[in-house]
Amino acid sequence: EVQLAESGGGLVQPGGSLRLPCAASGFTFSSYAMSWVRQAPGKGLEWVSSISASGGNTYYADSVKGRFTISRDNSKNTLFLQMKSLRVEDTARYYCAKGGFYDSSRLYNWGQGTLVTVSS
Amino acid sequence: DIQMTQSPSSLSASVGDRLTITCQASQDISHFLNWYQQKPGEAPKLLIDDASNLQTGVPSRFSGSGFGTDFTFTISSLHPEDFATYYCQQYDDLPYTFGQGTKLDVK
């Protein structure tokens, strides 16, 4: 059974940083693209970033480009989202999601998410 | 960016009703469209990809159709567990973009 478990969320001040890990199990992690999607409280879904299976290709939404970095450690079956220069508008639940072999066009499995609150 | 416009944004219905949601893309996205279901307090779940391809284990009362810019999502007969929010998402081009969602509640 595919399992994805995000952690690392919490309260951070504007301008601060957080690193979100997502521990994966139940599938061959190194074979699949992965993504982060966020959802502001009471709002819809927003794609944030994706990474290829090898980690060699990364993609970002304009809203986070230059501030967020997606990475993965295939030896530890873990996906990361490094977030810097956080803004109030980054407040959201952050989900990690499993894509397909080639890309994250389809998000087949999702974690339960971790809540990031950016506030002074 | 490709804009995805869903309608309606909310809908009240009863068990047994037939439901249709529409999703319009701001440009031609061929068949590159997903539909997700999200229940309160839960993560989204992929129901349909390629506009009409039902995922394994998803009940056949769910269906999708469309091509180009106009797409529909249908539940043929609502079950109690179907009351949720539904999102379309295009993957023709990055950034992947979602519709604003359609919240379905009990009439």
XYZ file of C-alpha atoms in Angstrom:
227
model
C 0.000 0.000 0.000
C 1.334 3.405 -0.981
C 1.899 5.636 2.016
C 3.063 9.229 2.041
C 3.676 11.045 5.313
C 4.476 14.744 5.383
C 5.941 16.477 8.411
C 7.793 19.647 9.308
C 4.919 22.098 9.220
C 4.274 24.702 11.862
C 4.145 28.395 12.644
C 6.848 30.557 11.116
C 7.310 34.297 10.852
C 7.286 36.093 7.508
C 10.731 35.860 5.974
C 11.454 32.611 7.770
C 12.266 29.147 6.474
C 10.945 25.626 6.809
C 11.872 22.261 5.383
C 9.125 19.762 4.750
C 10.018 16.067 4.425
C 7.672 13.494 2.958
C 8.439 9.880 3.817
C 7.311 7.406 1.178
C 6.671 3.677 1.439
C 4.834 0.892 -0.341
C 6.293 1.545 -3.782
C 9.640 1.891 -5.551
C 10.170 5.545 -4.703
C 13.093 6.039 -7.075
C 10.915 5.117 -10.073
C 8.280 7.807 -9.733
C 8.000 11.546 -10.170
C 6.779 13.397 -7.111
C 5.063 16.695 -6.444
C 3.991 19.170 -3.814
C 0.511 20.696 -3.931
C -0.820 23.189 -1.417
C -4.224 24.269 -0.224
C -4.773 27.513 1.640
C -7.401 27.305 4.394
C -10.847 27.039 2.850
C -9.438 27.430 -0.664
C -8.697 25.265 -3.684
C -5.670 23.291 -4.792
C -2.494 24.877 -6.128
C 0.344 22.947 -7.744
C 3.653 24.053 -6.206
C 6.493 21.939 -7.567
C 7.416 18.636 -9.176
C 10.573 16.567 -9.475
C 11.474 13.737 -11.809
C 12.188 10.235 -10.553
C 15.957 10.718 -10.704
C 15.795 14.214 -9.270
C 17.436 15.624 -12.357
C 14.495 17.757 -13.420
C 12.569 20.148 -11.224
C 9.632 22.440 -11.910
C 8.066 25.275 -9.928
C 5.038 27.508 -9.863
C 5.932 31.143 -10.475
C 4.589 31.994 -7.023
C 7.378 30.012 -5.339
C 10.186 30.068 -7.902
C 13.430 31.263 -6.371
C 12.152 30.738 -2.826
C 11.280 27.037 -2.695
C 13.474 24.083 -3.612
C 12.209 20.570 -4.226
C 14.610 17.665 -3.780
C 14.594 13.973 -3.046
C 16.782 11.348 -1.424
C 16.050 8.104 -3.239
C 18.246 6.145 -0.832
C 15.959 7.217 2.013
C 12.651 7.254 0.118
C 12.101 10.862 1.091
C 10.897 13.934 -0.759
C 11.691 17.426 0.509
C 10.443 20.959 0.067
C 12.813 23.648 1.324
C 10.902 26.885 1.771
C 12.651 30.224 2.285
C 11.542 33.854 2.430
C 8.116 32.702 3.486
C 5.172 35.028 3.003
C 1.779 35.209 4.660
C 0.252 33.982 1.397
C 2.261 30.732 1.656
C 0.026 29.697 4.553
C -1.512 26.395 3.485
C -1.631 22.672 3.975
C 1.154 21.164 1.896
C 0.551 17.768 0.339
C 3.126 15.525 -1.246
C 1.814 13.400 -4.064
C 3.066 10.496 -6.156
C 3.073 10.936 -9.895
C 3.786 8.511 -12.682
C 6.954 7.045 -14.098
C 7.573 9.997 -16.376
C 5.984 13.007 -14.795
C 3.561 14.299 -12.215
C 0.778 15.059 -14.644
C -1.413 12.646 -12.731
C -1.237 12.614 -8.935
C -2.157 9.067 -8.015
C -1.574 9.070 -4.277
C -1.483 11.852 -1.704
C -0.347 12.213 1.862
C -2.515 13.795 4.532
C -0.582 17.027 4.348
C 1.234 19.240 6.819
C 0.027 22.698 7.793
C 2.321 25.669 7.349
C 1.245 28.938 8.938
C 3.165 32.100 8.140
C 2.290 34.820 10.581
C 3.904 37.362 12.870
C -0.829 29.942 -17.591
C -3.866 27.912 -18.579
C -6.931 28.954 -16.605
C -9.475 26.325 -15.631
C -13.005 27.503 -14.936
C -15.350 25.112 -13.168
C -19.064 25.521 -12.793
C -20.992 25.550 -10.693
C -18.840 26.467 -7.700
C -21.365 24.831 -5.400
C -24.325 22.564 -5.810
C -26.986 21.061 -3.590
C -28.342 17.675 -4.545
C -30.024 14.580 -3.169
C -29.095 10.925 -3.071
C -30.031 9.398 -6.415
C -29.715 12.631 -8.390
C -27.680 12.883 -11.573
C -24.963 15.514 -11.350
C -22.892 17.237 -14.013
C -19.978 19.604 -13.462
C -18.299 21.481 -16.269
C -14.710 22.595 -16.620
C -13.533 24.979 -19.306
C -9.913 25.560 -20.228
C -8.641 28.925 -21.419
C -6.941 27.192 -24.349
C -6.975 23.834 -26.080
C -5.641 21.151 -23.731
C -6.571 18.141 -25.888
C -7.623 15.376 -23.458
C -5.075 16.244 -20.774
C -7.477 16.620 -17.884
C -7.861 14.982 -14.477
C -10.753 14.980 -12.015
C -10.189 14.702 -8.265
C -12.517 14.231 -5.326
C -11.752 15.731 -1.932
C -13.787 14.956 1.163
C -13.597 17.251 4.223
C -10.429 16.706 6.197
C -9.007 14.331 3.606
C -6.486 14.491 0.792
C -7.687 14.636 -2.805
C -8.221 11.394 -4.697
C -7.688 10.945 -8.417
C -10.893 9.680 -10.043
C -10.383 10.225 -13.759
C -7.417 10.989 -16.017
C -7.156 11.635 -19.746
C -10.562 13.313 -19.451
C -12.493 10.052 -19.422
C -10.316 7.247 -18.061
C -11.738 5.962 -14.785
C -9.118 4.963 -12.229
C -9.096 1.402 -10.932
C -11.551 0.942 -8.097
C -13.581 4.062 -8.843
C -17.284 3.255 -9.185
C -18.759 3.292 -12.663
C -21.346 5.916 -11.691
C -18.513 8.426 -12.195
C -17.646 9.447 -15.735
C -15.873 12.167 -17.646
C -15.915 13.450 -21.192
C -14.685 16.267 -23.359
C -11.819 17.385 -25.531
C -10.125 20.654 -26.345
C -11.513 23.303 -24.034
C -14.792 21.909 -22.705
C -15.118 19.013 -20.302
C -17.807 17.454 -18.160
C -17.807 15.272 -15.061
C -20.919 13.276 -14.275
C -22.180 11.213 -11.375
C -25.073 9.185 -12.716
C -26.757 8.544 -9.371
C -25.468 10.201 -6.223
C -24.518 8.026 -3.266
C -24.172 9.414 0.270
C -20.377 9.105 0.123
C -20.187 11.293 -3.000
C -20.822 14.550 -1.174
C -17.455 16.218 -1.495
C -15.585 18.855 -3.472
C -14.504 18.045 -7.018
C -11.614 19.610 -8.905
C -10.512 19.473 -12.511
C -6.814 19.848 -13.335
C -5.081 20.315 -16.670
C -1.728 18.780 -17.454
C -1.255 19.931 -21.002
C 1.354 22.429 -19.868
C 3.197 23.590 -16.785
C 2.215 25.038 -14.456
C -0.418 22.403 -13.851
C -3.559 24.290 -12.900
C -6.725 23.336 -11.071
C -10.251 24.570 -11.345
C -11.586 26.417 -8.314
C -13.586 23.389 -7.230
C -17.255 22.413 -7.049
C -18.597 21.770 -3.576
C -21.441 19.281 -3.558
C -23.639 19.185 -0.497
C -26.889 17.636 0.582
C -30.065 19.418 -0.422
